Tab-separated table of C-alpha atoms in Angstrom:
chain	number	residue	atom	x	y	z
A	1	GLY	CA	-0.155	-0.039	-0.373
A	2	GLU	CA	0.965	3.930	-0.095
A	3	SER	CA	2.580	4.557	3.027
A	4	VAL	CA	5.620	7.230	4.169
A	5	GLY	CA	7.917	6.201	7.409
A	6	LEU	CA	10.231	6.786	9.878
A	7	HIS	CA	13.483	5.335	10.927
A	8	LEU	CA	14.386	6.687	13.456
A	9	PRO	CA	11.224	8.281	16.172
A	10	THR	CA	13.386	10.395	17.822
A	11	LEU	CA	17.033	12.370	17.602
A	12	SER	CA	19.028	14.534	19.791
A	13	VAL	CA	21.704	16.712	18.791
A	14	GLN	CA	24.155	19.514	19.909
A	15	GLU	CA	24.024	22.957	18.528
A	16	GLY	CA	25.914	24.243	16.507
A	17	ASP	CA	26.382	20.534	14.965
A	18	ASN	CA	24.162	19.283	11.080
A	19	SER	CA	20.872	16.402	11.905
A	20	ILE	CA	19.770	14.346	9.067
A	21	ILE	CA	16.736	12.598	9.405
A	22	ASN	CA	15.506	10.095	6.873
A	23	CYS	CA	12.580	9.025	6.134
A	24	ALA	CA	11.301	5.636	3.231
A	25	TYR	CA	8.462	5.655	1.337
A	26	SER	CA	6.665	2.600	-0.653
A	27	ASN	CA	4.563	3.795	-3.641
A	28	SER	CA	7.303	3.936	-6.406
A	29	ALA	CA	4.884	5.930	-8.648
A	30	SER	CA	5.091	9.011	-6.064
A	31	ASP	CA	6.406	11.540	-7.533
A	32	TYR	CA	6.531	14.691	-5.066
A	33	PHE	CA	7.477	14.809	-1.450
A	34	ILE	CA	7.869	17.924	0.841
A	35	TRP	CA	9.189	17.654	4.352
A	36	TYR	CA	7.133	18.938	7.840
A	37	LYS	CA	8.409	20.693	10.772
A	38	GLN	CA	5.739	20.857	13.561
A	39	GLU	CA	6.391	22.033	16.920
A	40	SER	CA	4.283	21.481	19.637
A	41	GLY	CA	0.367	23.157	20.056
A	42	LYS	CA	0.993	23.496	16.161
A	43	GLY	CA	0.027	22.987	12.305
A	44	PRO	CA	2.598	21.891	10.015
A	45	GLN	CA	4.985	24.167	8.973
A	46	PHE	CA	6.480	23.751	4.823
A	47	ILE	CA	10.045	23.264	5.055
A	48	ILE	CA	11.596	21.651	1.631
A	49	ASP	CA	10.530	20.023	-1.717
A	50	ILE	CA	11.424	17.686	-3.936
A	51	ARG	CA	10.202	16.526	-7.097
A	52	SER	CA	11.297	12.996	-8.102
A	53	ASN	CA	12.881	14.021	-11.564
A	54	MET	CA	15.575	16.067	-9.153
A	55	ASP	CA	17.723	14.237	-6.704
A	56	LYS	CA	19.174	17.553	-4.427
A	57	ARG	CA	17.027	19.822	-3.438
A	58	GLN	CA	18.629	22.627	-1.165
A	59	GLY	CA	16.952	26.159	0.474
A	60	GLN	CA	18.114	28.106	3.591
A	61	ARG	CA	20.010	25.881	5.729
A	62	VAL	CA	17.863	22.153	4.753
A	63	THR	CA	18.611	20.100	1.511
A	64	VAL	CA	16.337	17.444	0.925
A	65	LEU	CA	17.793	14.459	-0.989
A	66	LEU	CA	16.468	11.905	-2.803
A	67	ASN	CA	17.700	7.891	-4.001
A	68	LYS	CA	14.148	6.466	-5.734
A	69	THR	CA	16.806	3.696	-6.443
A	70	VAL	CA	16.039	2.866	-2.673
A	71	LYS	CA	13.223	5.255	-1.672
A	72	HIS	CA	14.807	7.204	0.543
A	73	LEU	CA	14.419	11.099	1.464
A	74	SER	CA	16.672	12.916	3.892
A	75	LEU	CA	16.678	16.457	5.340
A	76	GLN	CA	19.738	17.411	6.544
A	77	ILE	CA	19.761	21.202	7.921
A	78	ALA	CA	22.799	22.908	8.496
A	79	ALA	CA	24.731	24.354	12.399
A	80	THR	CA	21.585	22.762	14.075
A	81	GLN	CA	19.847	25.697	16.681
A	82	PRO	CA	17.073	25.501	19.254
A	83	GLY	CA	14.347	26.754	17.598
A	84	ASP	CA	14.632	23.759	14.550
A	85	SER	CA	13.825	21.390	18.456
A	86	ALA	CA	9.968	20.358	16.896
A	87	VAL	CA	8.827	16.741	15.124
A	88	TYR	CA	9.660	16.621	11.541
A	89	PHE	CA	7.558	14.716	8.820
A	90	CYS	CA	8.171	13.678	4.808
A	91	ALA	CA	4.772	13.425	3.456
A	92	GLU	CA	4.488	11.773	0.207
A	93	GLU	CA	1.642	13.319	-2.594
A	94	THR	CA	-0.450	10.400	-3.414
A	95	SER	CA	-2.966	10.033	-5.980
A	96	GLY	CA	-4.073	13.778	-7.002
A	97	SER	CA	-2.441	16.068	-4.040
A	98	ARG	CA	-3.758	14.089	-1.244
A	99	LEU	CA	-0.700	13.929	1.406
A	100	THR	CA	0.378	9.946	3.216
A	101	PHE	CA	2.563	11.452	6.231
A	102	GLY	CA	4.612	8.721	7.897
A	103	GLU	CA	4.790	8.998	11.778
A	104	GLY	CA	7.729	12.547	12.584
A	105	THR	CA	11.045	11.887	13.686
A	106	GLN	CA	11.431	14.136	17.202
A	107	LEU	CA	14.074	16.429	17.336
A	108	THR	CA	16.115	17.829	20.042
A	109	VAL	CA	18.641	20.338	20.332
A	110	ASN	CA	20.297	20.323	23.115
A	111	PRO	CA	22.641	23.971	23.496
B	1	ASP	CA	-1.395	37.946	3.889
B	2	ALA	CA	-2.527	36.420	6.192
B	3	GLY	CA	-2.465	31.951	5.834
B	4	VAL	CA	-4.421	29.301	6.409
B	5	THR	CA	-6.579	30.442	9.105
B	6	GLN	CA	-8.907	27.899	11.520
B	7	SER	CA	-11.657	27.673	13.824
B	8	PRO	CA	-12.712	27.807	17.161
B	9	THR	CA	-9.082	26.303	18.391
B	10	HIS	CA	-10.136	24.642	20.964
B	11	LEU	CA	-13.645	21.935	20.969
B	12	ILE	CA	-15.324	19.815	23.955
B	13	LYS	CA	-18.247	17.635	22.676
B	14	THR	CA	-20.500	15.164	24.469
B	15	ARG	CA	-20.038	11.919	22.387
B	16	GLY	CA	-22.760	11.567	20.216
B	17	GLN	CA	-23.245	14.894	19.480
B	18	GLN	CA	-22.145	17.118	16.135
B	19	VAL	CA	-19.311	19.446	15.571
B	20	THR	CA	-18.793	21.948	12.571
B	21	LEU	CA	-14.756	23.110	12.270
B	22	ARG	CA	-14.249	26.032	10.065
B	23	CYS	CA	-11.051	26.625	7.672
B	24	SER	CA	-9.999	30.009	5.659
B	25	PRO	CA	-7.578	29.124	2.807
B	26	LYS	CA	-5.262	31.151	2.129
B	27	SER	CA	-5.194	33.877	-0.374
B	28	GLY	CA	-5.230	32.842	-3.628
B	29	HIS	CA	-5.404	29.374	-2.945
B	30	ASP	CA	-8.205	26.794	-5.024
B	31	THR	CA	-8.858	23.939	-2.561
B	32	VAL	CA	-8.889	22.595	1.248
B	33	SER	CA	-8.111	19.074	2.282
B	34	TRP	CA	-8.183	18.122	6.059
B	35	TYR	CA	-6.370	16.378	8.148
B	36	GLN	CA	-7.340	14.181	11.453
B	37	GLN	CA	-4.471	14.060	13.915
B	38	ALA	CA	-3.876	11.957	17.205
B	39	LEU	CA	-1.484	12.281	19.365
B	40	GLY	CA	1.844	11.158	18.497
B	41	GLN	CA	0.717	10.340	15.627
B	42	GLY	CA	0.641	11.975	11.587
B	43	PRO	CA	-1.156	13.552	9.902
B	44	GLN	CA	-4.362	11.318	8.571
B	45	PHE	CA	-5.734	12.463	4.794
B	46	ILE	CA	-9.450	13.183	5.514
B	47	PHE	CA	-10.923	14.405	2.016
B	48	GLN	CA	-10.466	17.749	-0.343
B	49	TYR	CA	-12.163	20.115	-1.903
B	50	TYR	CA	-12.168	21.741	-5.033
B	51	GLU	CA	-14.680	23.948	-6.715
B	52	GLU	CA	-16.531	23.169	-3.836
B	53	GLU	CA	-17.410	19.653	-4.508
B	54	GLU	CA	-15.097	17.181	-3.048
B	55	ARG	CA	-13.162	15.201	-4.499
B	56	GLN	CA	-10.534	13.210	-3.447
B	57	ARG	CA	-11.525	11.495	0.547
B	58	GLY	CA	-9.921	8.744	2.949
B	59	ASN	CA	-10.781	6.442	4.536
B	60	PHE	CA	-13.448	7.946	6.724
B	61	PRO	CA	-16.541	6.870	7.691
B	62	ASP	CA	-20.034	9.353	6.157
B	63	ARG	CA	-19.527	10.195	10.112
B	64	PHE	CA	-16.957	12.770	8.862
B	65	SER	CA	-18.670	15.382	5.839
B	66	GLY	CA	-17.452	17.965	4.179
B	67	HIS	CA	-18.239	21.735	2.216
B	68	GLN	CA	-16.504	24.393	0.730
B	69	PHE	CA	-18.300	27.787	-0.004
B	70	PRO	CA	-17.149	29.917	-3.431
B	71	ASN	CA	-14.547	31.690	-1.519
B	72	TYR	CA	-13.241	28.800	-0.914
B	73	SER	CA	-13.630	28.355	3.149
B	74	SER	CA	-14.981	24.686	4.264
B	75	GLU	CA	-16.317	22.993	6.577
B	76	LEU	CA	-15.819	19.903	8.394
B	77	ASN	CA	-19.121	18.335	10.045
B	78	VAL	CA	-18.084	15.079	12.549
B	79	ASN	CA	-21.749	13.571	13.266
B	80	ALA	CA	-22.149	11.389	16.002
B	81	LEU	CA	-19.519	12.138	17.809
B	82	LEU	CA	-17.096	9.296	19.591
B	83	LEU	CA	-14.239	8.813	21.910
B	84	GLY	CA	-12.322	8.023	19.038
B	85	ASP	CA	-12.770	11.838	16.688
B	86	SER	CA	-10.761	13.087	20.231
B	87	ALA	CA	-7.995	14.972	17.671
B	88	LEU	CA	-5.978	17.725	15.860
B	89	TYR	CA	-7.002	18.988	12.942
B	90	LEU	CA	-6.450	19.639	10.423
B	91	CYS	CA	-6.406	22.006	6.841
B	92	ALA	CA	-4.434	22.710	4.268
B	93	SER	CA	-5.035	24.720	1.314
B	94	SER	CA	-2.834	24.421	-1.523
B	95	LEU	CA	-3.100	26.271	-5.305
B	96	ALA	CA	-2.278	23.982	-8.675
B	97	ALA	CA	0.540	21.556	-8.054
B	98	ALA	CA	2.213	23.737	-5.459
B	99	ALA	CA	2.587	22.626	-1.796
B	100	GLN	CA	0.514	22.815	0.765
B	101	ASN	CA	-0.169	24.861	3.280
B	102	PHE	CA	-1.518	24.552	6.885
B	103	GLY	CA	-3.620	26.056	9.564
B	104	PRO	CA	-2.771	26.010	13.575
B	105	GLY	CA	-5.661	23.674	13.612
B	106	THR	CA	-8.572	23.011	16.213
B	107	ARG	CA	-7.839	20.531	18.950
B	108	LEU	CA	-11.352	18.324	19.622
B	109	THR	CA	-12.117	16.326	22.329
B	110	VAL	CA	-14.659	13.980	22.988
B	111	THR	CA	-15.873	13.500	26.034
């Protein structure tokens, strides 16, 4: 079936380190992927997206990598800051713009 | 430019009652999607509205219904509430193939 999953439920890093959050997806036909950040009590916030015709996309301090061969997605956050602490979801767009989310990774940044 | 707004912020209902949640999309967006997010889980797709019609539906019972108005705003209705309907209900809006923008959500508690 269509599903998106995450390898690790929690990730703890030191302030200033780089963070890498991973995601596996199962639907090889999916062509659009999005990373969202969700802080406690708030709605998901768009971070970065990537389409299947790309392998890498960079934003401000964030990079998304897509490996279609092994159906793997990752989010890299450079110089992680305390404000980056949140739950991160990858989402897969399937059959006409509906999003399928994984369980999320809780990122904790230690000062 | 206001983003996606939702009302109310919090709501407490009794089992068996009915509830209506409201969403105003981001300016310029014409598509509204609703998601249910249980505590500690990723959002689950309920349905999507475009041009005032339900375009897609997830695996939710008919107790969940919705509506989209000519100004693109939307309502989510849930009848015969169950304890298991307690969750954060998220509205997301989008335009064409762009990423979905989420609102802050409505926290529904069913007692």
